[in-house]
């Protein structure tokens, strides 16, 4: 191997321990006989490699984990049916997850349900099943579009639970 | 980076926060350190790390186990950091809505560094600043994270020979920089 080829390997595979043992020994032999290449090796190790090794690693500050948890919007990706989320919040979560094209039919369903829930008939025994029927009807009519968006039955569960 | 069991990945993909936190604890040091060196800023490293883990959380369901989770996270981390660096050059006011308390916390953390290690960091900064973004990513993964050529190639989605060429050019540039003093 000539000095040119040795220099290439010094700057890459040799210094980075990527060489097979045979080639590595060949280069070591060359370095013991050639001052120019030995000089390059010393320069690489002292000036180009060492400064990076001398620096301690940075560690992520503890507040990042909290920020990440906060940044993961609840409901959008998993639709967890957690107790204690108000109907209004659930509707907002769903609306935020929807693409604009589905907004109108879903909004219509929301309005119907909101009207029914706030109506004075609220304590009437037959109302629950009536809401269920109406919601299913509205959602079924748009079912294809919603299913295509991968949301499917979670929406019904949100409205009806 | 520590190994992560398949079971943990599956649980996290299903929304299990304890499992996701385990992934975070095992991989965030790498993500943060790489982001910090590529962007050259504590604030940017905070933002990149947050972005990376939110992306990981939202995409774990699509992770196919054909590549290792580590490689996948390496790739998201390096890409996000490189894109962030490009973007922060263009939109200087991007962070107007960024939480002010984060900035304070990052500044305090920076002030804690003692002078000696600050000098070493300054020197490192000068070296990294002399490199192109692509060269810098290779050098950070090789010198600071200790990854081998195969791992770097997988993380950057480039050929091993490209890794070699970038490292060679980067080192030649650093040698020239030293000659100039
Ligand atoms: Zn020689």
mmCIF file of C-alpha atoms and ligand atoms in Angstrom:
data_model
loop_
_atom_site.group_PDB
_atom_site.id
_atom_site.type_symbol
_atom_site.label_atom_id
_atom_site.label_comp_id
_atom_site.label_asym_id
_atom_site.label_seq_id
_atom_site.Cartn_x
_atom_site.Cartn_y
_atom_site.Cartn_z
ATOM 1 C CA UNK A 1 0.000 0.000 0.000
ATOM 2 C CA UNK A 2 1.254 3.464 -0.846
ATOM 3 C CA UNK A 3 1.065 6.518 1.439
ATOM 4 C CA UNK A 4 -1.985 7.909 -0.403
ATOM 5 C CA UNK A 5 -4.069 4.815 0.271
ATOM 6 C CA UNK A 6 -2.804 4.631 3.864
ATOM 7 C CA UNK A 7 -3.836 8.250 4.459
ATOM 8 C CA UNK A 8 -7.371 7.504 3.246
ATOM 9 C CA UNK A 9 -7.664 4.594 5.651
ATOM 10 C CA UNK A 10 -6.130 6.554 8.524
ATOM 11 C CA UNK A 11 -8.855 9.186 8.169
ATOM 12 C CA UNK A 12 -11.591 6.588 8.137
ATOM 13 C CA UNK A 13 -11.538 2.823 8.754
ATOM 14 C CA UNK A 14 -8.248 2.643 10.635
ATOM 15 C CA UNK A 15 -9.025 5.359 13.156
ATOM 16 C CA UNK A 16 -12.605 4.065 13.524
ATOM 17 C CA UNK A 17 -11.610 0.401 14.072
ATOM 18 C CA UNK A 18 -13.492 -0.782 11.011
ATOM 19 C CA UNK A 19 -10.603 -2.749 9.448
ATOM 20 C CA UNK A 20 -9.992 -6.474 9.424
ATOM 21 C CA UNK A 21 -7.002 -7.569 11.486
ATOM 22 C CA UNK A 22 -4.749 -8.252 8.490
ATOM 23 C CA UNK A 23 -5.131 -4.786 6.960
ATOM 24 C CA UNK A 24 -4.820 -3.148 10.362
ATOM 25 C CA UNK A 25 -1.461 -4.848 10.958
ATOM 26 C CA UNK A 26 -0.256 -3.869 7.484
ATOM 27 C CA UNK A 27 -0.966 -0.235 8.275
ATOM 28 C CA UNK A 28 0.672 -0.453 11.713
ATOM 29 C CA UNK A 29 3.765 -1.799 10.023
ATOM 30 C CA UNK A 30 3.719 1.091 7.551
ATOM 31 C CA UNK A 31 3.290 3.627 10.368
ATOM 32 C CA UNK A 32 6.361 2.342 12.186
ATOM 33 C CA UNK A 33 8.432 2.985 9.052
ATOM 34 C CA UNK A 34 6.840 6.152 7.556
ATOM 35 C CA UNK A 35 7.138 9.410 9.523
ATOM 36 C CA UNK A 36 4.696 11.281 7.297
ATOM 37 C CA UNK A 37 1.840 8.828 7.833
ATOM 38 C CA UNK A 38 2.699 8.434 11.532
ATOM 39 C CA UNK A 39 2.465 12.227 11.821
ATOM 40 C CA UNK A 40 -0.996 12.208 10.286
ATOM 41 C CA UNK A 41 -2.138 9.494 12.678
ATOM 42 C CA UNK A 42 -0.921 11.481 15.691
ATOM 43 C CA UNK A 43 -2.592 14.634 14.408
ATOM 44 C CA UNK A 44 -5.885 12.817 13.844
ATOM 45 C CA UNK A 45 -5.895 11.267 17.315
ATOM 46 C CA UNK A 46 -4.861 14.407 19.198
ATOM 47 C CA UNK A 47 -6.589 17.169 17.290
ATOM 48 C CA UNK A 48 -9.532 15.586 15.531
ATOM 49 C CA UNK A 49 -10.678 12.687 17.717
ATOM 50 C CA UNK A 50 -9.679 13.620 21.274
ATOM 51 C CA UNK A 51 -11.712 16.875 21.551
ATOM 52 C CA UNK A 52 -14.904 14.888 21.027
ATOM 53 C CA UNK A 53 -13.988 12.273 23.615
ATOM 54 C CA UNK A 54 -13.180 14.911 26.225
ATOM 55 C CA UNK A 55 -16.678 16.302 26.348
ATOM 56 C CA UNK A 56 -19.131 14.804 28.815
ATOM 57 C CA UNK A 57 -22.556 13.907 27.522
ATOM 58 C CA UNK A 58 -25.507 16.217 27.937
ATOM 59 C CA UNK A 59 -28.456 14.832 29.864
ATOM 60 C CA UNK A 60 -32.081 15.680 29.175
ATOM 61 C CA UNK A 61 -33.542 17.952 31.860
ATOM 62 C CA UNK A 62 -36.262 16.345 33.976
ATOM 63 C CA UNK A 63 -39.012 18.777 32.902
ATOM 64 C CA UNK A 64 -38.890 17.368 29.358
ATOM 65 C CA UNK A 65 -40.764 14.209 30.296
ATOM 66 C CA UNK A 66 -43.610 16.275 31.768
ATOM 67 C CA UNK A 67 -43.723 18.426 28.611
ATOM 68 C CA UNK A 68 -43.857 15.318 26.445
ATOM 69 C CA UNK A 69 -46.721 13.855 28.484
ATOM 70 C CA UNK A 70 -48.540 17.175 28.150
ATOM 71 C CA UNK A 71 -47.798 17.222 24.421
ATOM 72 C CA UNK A 72 -49.483 13.882 23.874
ATOM 73 C CA UNK A 73 -53.062 15.103 23.417
ATOM 74 C CA UNK A 74 -55.418 12.774 25.282
ATOM 75 C CA UNK A 75 -57.928 10.878 23.166
ATOM 76 C CA UNK A 76 -56.788 11.886 19.710
ATOM 77 C CA UNK A 77 -54.719 8.820 19.032
ATOM 78 C CA UNK A 78 -56.274 6.168 21.248
ATOM 79 C CA UNK A 79 -59.849 7.294 22.109
ATOM 80 C CA UNK A 80 -59.615 6.063 25.704
ATOM 81 C CA UNK A 81 -63.104 5.922 27.231
ATOM 82 C CA UNK A 82 -62.041 7.369 30.535
ATOM 83 C CA UNK A 83 -64.585 8.164 33.217
ATOM 84 C CA UNK A 84 -64.945 11.787 34.154
ATOM 85 C CA UNK A 85 -64.521 13.427 30.754
ATOM 86 C CA UNK A 86 -67.560 15.587 30.094
ATOM 87 C CA UNK A 87 -69.659 15.081 26.959
ATOM 88 C CA UNK A 88 -68.618 18.516 25.706
ATOM 89 C CA UNK A 89 -64.918 17.631 26.064
ATOM 90 C CA UNK A 90 -65.427 14.335 24.276
ATOM 91 C CA UNK A 91 -67.141 16.081 21.400
ATOM 92 C CA UNK A 92 -64.285 18.567 21.175
ATOM 93 C CA UNK A 93 -61.742 15.748 21.161
ATOM 94 C CA UNK A 94 -63.581 14.042 18.311
ATOM 95 C CA UNK A 95 -64.008 17.241 16.328
ATOM 96 C CA UNK A 96 -60.327 17.993 16.612
ATOM 97 C CA UNK A 97 -59.462 14.533 15.312
ATOM 98 C CA UNK A 98 -61.758 14.801 12.307
ATOM 99 C CA UNK A 99 -60.823 16.028 8.888
ATOM 100 C CA UNK A 100 -62.850 19.038 7.675
ATOM 101 C CA UNK A 101 -64.827 16.907 5.197
ATOM 102 C CA UNK A 102 -66.499 14.972 8.028
ATOM 103 C CA UNK A 103 -67.129 18.021 10.146
ATOM 104 C CA UNK A 104 -70.600 18.913 8.843
ATOM 105 C CA UNK A 105 -72.365 15.560 9.365
ATOM 106 C CA UNK A 106 -70.718 15.034 12.737
ATOM 107 C CA UNK A 107 -71.553 18.561 13.796
ATOM 108 C CA UNK A 108 -75.187 17.846 12.879
ATOM 109 C CA UNK A 109 -75.138 14.794 15.138
ATOM 110 C CA UNK A 110 -73.639 16.860 17.945
ATOM 111 C CA UNK A 111 -76.378 19.471 17.652
ATOM 112 C CA UNK A 112 -79.147 16.843 17.749
ATOM 113 C CA UNK A 113 -77.675 15.191 20.818
ATOM 114 C CA UNK A 114 -77.064 18.493 22.571
ATOM 115 C CA UNK A 115 -80.676 19.554 21.987
ATOM 116 C CA UNK A 116 -81.988 16.221 23.231
ATOM 117 C CA UNK A 117 -79.800 16.214 26.331
ATOM 118 C CA UNK A 118 -80.872 19.693 27.314
ATOM 119 C CA UNK A 119 -84.562 19.141 26.604
ATOM 120 C CA UNK A 120 -87.072 18.959 29.468
ATOM 121 C CA UNK A 121 -87.891 15.395 28.435
ATOM 122 C CA UNK A 122 -84.512 14.398 29.831
ATOM 123 C CA UNK A 123 -85.939 12.272 32.667
ATOM 124 C CA UNK A 124 -88.378 10.528 30.439
ATOM 125 C CA UNK A 125 -87.679 6.793 30.468
ATOM 126 C CA UNK A 126 -87.847 6.316 26.714
ATOM 127 C CA UNK A 127 -85.400 9.058 25.888
ATOM 128 C CA UNK A 128 -82.160 7.103 26.216
ATOM 129 C CA UNK A 129 -83.120 4.650 23.526
ATOM 130 C CA UNK A 130 -84.450 7.488 21.392
ATOM 131 C CA UNK A 131 -81.090 9.293 21.552
ATOM 132 C CA UNK A 132 -79.357 6.034 20.723
ATOM 133 C CA UNK A 133 -81.544 5.489 17.676
ATOM 134 C CA UNK A 134 -81.127 9.010 16.405
ATOM 135 C CA UNK A 135 -77.380 8.978 16.914
ATOM 136 C CA UNK A 136 -76.986 5.645 15.187
ATOM 137 C CA UNK A 137 -79.106 6.868 12.305
ATOM 138 C CA UNK A 138 -77.044 10.014 11.818
ATOM 139 C CA UNK A 139 -73.745 8.243 12.247
ATOM 140 C CA UNK A 140 -74.726 5.314 10.007
ATOM 141 C CA UNK A 141 -75.507 7.729 7.213
ATOM 142 C CA UNK A 142 -71.951 8.957 7.352
ATOM 143 C CA UNK A 143 -70.485 5.688 8.436
ATOM 144 C CA UNK A 144 -68.465 5.005 5.336
ATOM 145 C CA UNK A 145 -66.647 8.292 5.429
ATOM 146 C CA UNK A 146 -65.924 7.984 9.122
ATOM 147 C CA UNK A 147 -64.785 4.382 8.900
ATOM 148 C CA UNK A 148 -62.512 5.291 6.038
ATOM 149 C CA UNK A 149 -60.850 7.683 8.409
ATOM 150 C CA UNK A 150 -60.211 4.846 10.827
ATOM 151 C CA UNK A 151 -62.418 6.194 13.568
ATOM 152 C CA UNK A 152 -65.347 3.793 13.262
ATOM 153 C CA UNK A 153 -67.355 2.823 16.263
ATOM 154 C CA UNK A 154 -65.371 4.799 18.821
ATOM 155 C CA UNK A 155 -67.426 7.818 17.861
ATOM 156 C CA UNK A 156 -70.668 6.049 18.708
ATOM 157 C CA UNK A 157 -69.233 4.932 21.996
ATOM 158 C CA UNK A 158 -68.284 8.490 22.754
ATOM 159 C CA UNK A 159 -71.756 9.798 22.065
ATOM 160 C CA UNK A 160 -73.651 6.983 23.690
ATOM 161 C CA UNK A 161 -71.662 6.106 26.780
ATOM 162 C CA UNK B 1 -28.726 3.000 24.242
ATOM 163 C CA UNK B 2 -30.279 0.205 26.296
ATOM 164 C CA UNK B 3 -32.340 -2.574 24.733
ATOM 165 C CA UNK B 4 -36.100 -2.421 24.789
ATOM 166 C CA UNK B 5 -38.270 -5.531 24.892
ATOM 167 C CA UNK B 6 -40.894 -6.151 22.254
ATOM 168 C CA UNK B 7 -43.532 -6.462 24.959
ATOM 169 C CA UNK B 8 -42.779 -2.920 26.145
ATOM 170 C CA UNK B 9 -43.109 -1.560 22.600
ATOM 171 C CA UNK B 10 -46.450 -3.306 22.101
ATOM 172 C CA UNK B 11 -47.788 -1.972 25.398
ATOM 173 C CA UNK B 12 -46.627 1.564 24.640
ATOM 174 C CA UNK B 13 -48.185 1.376 21.174
ATOM 175 C CA UNK B 14 -51.473 0.571 22.904
ATOM 176 C CA UNK B 15 -51.272 3.728 24.984
ATOM 177 C CA UNK B 16 -49.641 2.336 28.157
ATOM 178 C CA UNK B 17 -47.847 5.390 29.575
ATOM 179 C CA UNK B 18 -45.667 3.389 31.972
ATOM 180 C CA UNK B 19 -44.307 1.394 29.020
ATOM 181 C CA UNK B 20 -43.800 4.560 27.015
ATOM 182 C CA UNK B 21 -41.970 6.149 29.932
ATOM 183 C CA UNK B 22 -39.644 3.123 30.015
ATOM 184 C CA UNK B 23 -38.820 3.728 26.336
ATOM 185 C CA UNK B 24 -38.269 7.401 27.114
ATOM 186 C CA UNK B 25 -35.946 6.655 30.052
ATOM 187 C CA UNK B 26 -33.863 4.265 27.956
ATOM 188 C CA UNK B 27 -33.538 6.388 24.826
ATOM 189 C CA UNK B 28 -33.898 10.054 25.785
ATOM 190 C CA UNK B 29 -30.225 10.502 26.722
ATOM 191 C CA UNK B 30 -29.224 9.600 23.180
ATOM 192 C CA UNK B 31 -31.930 11.727 21.561
ATOM 193 C CA UNK B 32 -31.148 14.754 23.710
ATOM 194 C CA UNK B 33 -27.376 14.528 23.358
ATOM 195 C CA UNK B 34 -27.516 14.178 19.571
ATOM 196 C CA UNK B 35 -30.059 16.997 19.299
ATOM 197 C CA UNK B 36 -27.921 19.207 21.509
ATOM 198 C CA UNK B 37 -24.817 18.699 19.364
ATOM 199 C CA UNK B 38 -26.579 18.986 16.026
ATOM 200 C CA UNK B 39 -28.587 22.122 16.888
ATOM 201 C CA UNK B 40 -25.901 23.647 19.161
ATOM 202 C CA UNK B 41 -28.505 24.970 21.579
ATOM 203 C CA UNK B 42 -30.112 23.809 24.825
ATOM 204 C CA UNK B 43 -33.488 25.292 23.897
ATOM 205 C CA UNK B 44 -33.479 23.656 20.473
ATOM 206 C CA UNK B 45 -32.436 20.342 22.022
ATOM 207 C CA UNK B 46 -35.442 20.587 24.376
ATOM 208 C CA UNK B 47 -37.797 21.218 21.485
ATOM 209 C CA UNK B 48 -36.303 18.501 19.298
ATOM 210 C CA UNK B 49 -36.444 15.939 22.113
ATOM 211 C CA UNK B 50 -40.089 16.750 22.789
ATOM 212 C CA UNK B 51 -40.942 16.572 19.076
ATOM 213 C CA UNK B 52 -39.119 13.265 18.713
ATOM 214 C CA UNK B 53 -40.942 11.547 21.580
ATOM 215 C CA UNK B 54 -44.344 12.845 20.551
ATOM 216 C CA UNK B 55 -43.636 11.507 17.044
ATOM 217 C CA UNK B 56 -42.513 8.189 18.506
ATOM 218 C CA UNK B 57 -45.645 7.935 20.647
ATOM 219 C CA UNK B 58 -47.962 8.728 17.755
ATOM 220 C CA UNK B 59 -46.235 6.344 15.350
ATOM 221 C CA UNK B 60 -45.417 3.368 17.576
ATOM 222 C CA UNK B 61 -48.561 1.632 16.285
ATOM 223 C CA UNK B 62 -47.028 1.633 12.800
ATOM 224 C CA UNK B 63 -43.655 0.325 13.952
ATOM 225 C CA UNK B 64 -43.161 -2.987 12.141
ATOM 226 C CA UNK B 65 -40.334 -4.659 14.092
ATOM 227 C CA UNK B 66 -38.394 -5.239 10.865
ATOM 228 C CA UNK B 67 -35.794 -2.731 11.953
ATOM 229 C CA UNK B 68 -34.780 -2.330 15.565
ATOM 230 C CA UNK B 69 -36.533 0.278 17.656
ATOM 231 C CA UNK B 70 -33.131 1.814 18.374
ATOM 232 C CA UNK B 71 -32.377 2.367 14.695
ATOM 233 C CA UNK B 72 -35.847 3.791 14.200
ATOM 234 C CA UNK B 73 -35.383 6.220 17.097
ATOM 235 C CA UNK B 74 -31.861 7.153 15.897
ATOM 236 C CA UNK B 75 -33.333 8.029 12.529
ATOM 237 C CA UNK B 76 -36.226 10.099 13.877
ATOM 238 C CA UNK B 77 -33.863 11.909 16.250
ATOM 239 C CA UNK B 78 -31.242 12.806 13.634
ATOM 240 C CA UNK B 79 -33.833 13.841 11.023
ATOM 241 C CA UNK B 80 -35.788 15.957 13.473
ATOM 242 C CA UNK B 81 -32.622 17.659 14.710
ATOM 243 C CA UNK B 82 -31.350 18.361 11.176
ATOM 244 C CA UNK B 83 -34.740 19.703 10.045
ATOM 245 C CA UNK B 84 -35.025 21.800 13.166
ATOM 246 C CA UNK B 85 -31.621 23.317 12.512
ATOM 247 C CA UNK B 86 -32.617 24.168 8.945
ATOM 248 C CA UNK B 87 -35.967 25.582 10.033
ATOM 249 C CA UNK B 88 -34.595 27.668 12.910
ATOM 250 C CA UNK B 89 -32.321 29.411 10.415
ATOM 251 C CA UNK B 90 -35.358 30.459 8.388
ATOM 252 C CA UNK B 91 -37.900 31.295 11.084
ATOM 253 C CA UNK B 92 -36.163 33.149 13.838
ATOM 254 C CA UNK B 93 -39.407 34.010 15.588
ATOM 255 C CA UNK B 94 -40.766 30.511 15.454
ATOM 256 C CA UNK B 95 -40.535 30.108 19.177
ATOM 257 C CA UNK B 96 -42.709 33.073 20.125
ATOM 258 C CA UNK B 97 -45.218 30.748 21.761
ATOM 259 C CA UNK B 98 -42.575 28.683 23.477
ATOM 260 C CA UNK B 99 -42.963 28.406 27.218
ATOM 261 C CA UNK B 100 -40.800 31.025 28.897
ATOM 262 C CA UNK B 101 -40.159 28.815 31.933
ATOM 263 C CA UNK B 102 -38.410 26.330 29.675
ATOM 264 C CA UNK B 103 -35.990 28.993 28.541
ATOM 265 C CA UNK B 104 -35.172 29.899 32.128
ATOM 266 C CA UNK B 105 -34.633 26.279 33.066
ATOM 267 C CA UNK B 106 -32.361 25.727 30.082
ATOM 268 C CA UNK B 107 -30.348 28.860 30.872
ATOM 269 C CA UNK B 108 -29.834 27.749 34.482
ATOM 270 C CA UNK B 109 -28.695 24.352 33.356
ATOM 271 C CA UNK B 110 -26.169 25.972 31.052
ATOM 272 C CA UNK B 111 -24.831 28.233 33.817
ATOM 273 C CA UNK B 112 -24.118 25.204 36.002
ATOM 274 C CA UNK B 113 -21.388 24.019 33.668
ATOM 275 C CA UNK B 114 -18.009 24.875 35.113
ATOM 276 C CA UNK B 115 -15.468 26.891 33.178
ATOM 277 C CA UNK B 116 -13.146 24.042 32.327
ATOM 278 C CA UNK B 117 -15.800 21.953 30.681
ATOM 279 C CA UNK B 118 -17.109 25.136 29.058
ATOM 280 C CA UNK B 119 -13.756 25.603 27.322
ATOM 281 C CA UNK B 120 -13.892 22.040 26.034
ATOM 282 C CA UNK B 121 -17.414 22.603 24.805
ATOM 283 C CA UNK B 122 -16.410 25.836 23.071
ATOM 284 C CA UNK B 123 -13.625 24.022 21.280
ATOM 285 C CA UNK B 124 -16.011 21.268 20.232
ATOM 286 C CA UNK B 125 -18.511 23.875 19.077
ATOM 287 C CA UNK B 126 -15.895 25.476 16.817
ATOM 288 C CA UNK B 127 -15.082 22.109 15.279
ATOM 289 C CA UNK B 128 -18.713 21.177 14.680
ATOM 290 C CA UNK B 129 -19.569 24.613 13.314
ATOM 291 C CA UNK B 130 -16.992 24.131 10.571
ATOM 292 C CA UNK B 131 -18.893 21.136 9.189
ATOM 293 C CA UNK B 132 -21.911 20.797 6.932
ATOM 294 C CA UNK B 133 -25.070 19.452 8.586
ATOM 295 C CA UNK B 134 -24.560 16.051 6.982
ATOM 296 C CA UNK B 135 -20.928 15.820 8.046
ATOM 297 C CA UNK B 136 -21.834 17.009 11.515
ATOM 298 C CA UNK B 137 -24.487 14.319 11.944
ATOM 299 C CA UNK B 138 -21.948 11.628 10.966
ATOM 300 C CA UNK B 139 -19.283 13.007 13.288
ATOM 301 C CA UNK B 140 -21.674 13.294 16.246
ATOM 302 C CA UNK B 141 -22.886 9.722 15.814
ATOM 303 C CA UNK B 142 -19.347 8.394 15.373
ATOM 304 C CA UNK B 143 -17.284 10.406 17.870
ATOM 305 C CA UNK B 144 -19.797 11.285 20.536
ATOM 306 C CA UNK B 145 -22.206 8.358 20.408
ATOM 307 C CA UNK B 146 -19.548 5.812 19.414
ATOM 308 C CA UNK B 147 -21.661 4.211 16.687
ATOM 309 C CA UNK B 148 -19.972 2.093 14.004
ATOM 310 C CA UNK B 149 -20.329 2.654 10.238
ATOM 311 C CA UNK B 150 -23.148 0.144 9.879
ATOM 312 C CA UNK B 151 -25.183 1.757 12.642
ATOM 313 C CA UNK B 152 -24.602 5.250 11.253
ATOM 314 C CA UNK B 153 -25.611 4.114 7.762
ATOM 315 C CA UNK B 154 -28.855 2.630 9.127
ATOM 316 C CA UNK B 155 -29.620 5.715 11.223
ATOM 317 C CA UNK B 156 -29.088 8.116 8.335
ATOM 318 C CA UNK B 157 -30.461 5.758 5.655
ATOM 319 C CA UNK B 158 -27.299 6.108 3.574
ATOM 320 C CA UNK B 159 -24.709 3.649 2.230
ATOM 321 C CA UNK B 160 -21.710 2.698 4.356
ATOM 322 C CA UNK B 161 -19.476 4.177 1.672
ATOM 323 C CA UNK B 162 -21.299 7.495 2.019
ATOM 324 C CA UNK B 163 -20.667 7.391 5.771
ATOM 325 C CA UNK B 164 -16.985 6.812 5.028
ATOM 326 C CA UNK B 165 -16.819 9.688 2.531
ATOM 327 C CA UNK B 166 -18.575 12.117 4.872
ATOM 328 C CA UNK B 167 -16.315 11.233 7.785
ATOM 329 C CA UNK B 168 -13.232 11.586 5.588
ATOM 330 C CA UNK B 169 -14.304 15.007 4.264
ATOM 331 C CA UNK B 170 -15.271 16.141 7.757
ATOM 332 C CA UNK B 171 -11.877 15.172 9.150
ATOM 333 C CA UNK B 172 -10.028 16.802 6.276
ATOM 334 C CA UNK B 173 -11.940 19.980 6.960
ATOM 335 C CA UNK B 174 -11.077 19.781 10.661
ATOM 336 C CA UNK B 175 -7.397 19.251 9.840
ATOM 337 C CA UNK B 176 -7.450 22.395 7.692
ATOM 338 C CA UNK B 177 -9.169 24.302 10.451
ATOM 339 C CA UNK B 178 -6.367 23.307 12.848
ATOM 340 C CA UNK B 179 -3.717 24.445 10.391
ATOM 341 C CA UNK B 180 -5.285 27.898 10.265
ATOM 342 C CA UNK B 181 -5.146 27.933 14.084
HETATM 343 ZN ZN1 LIG C 1 3.275 6.705 4.506
#
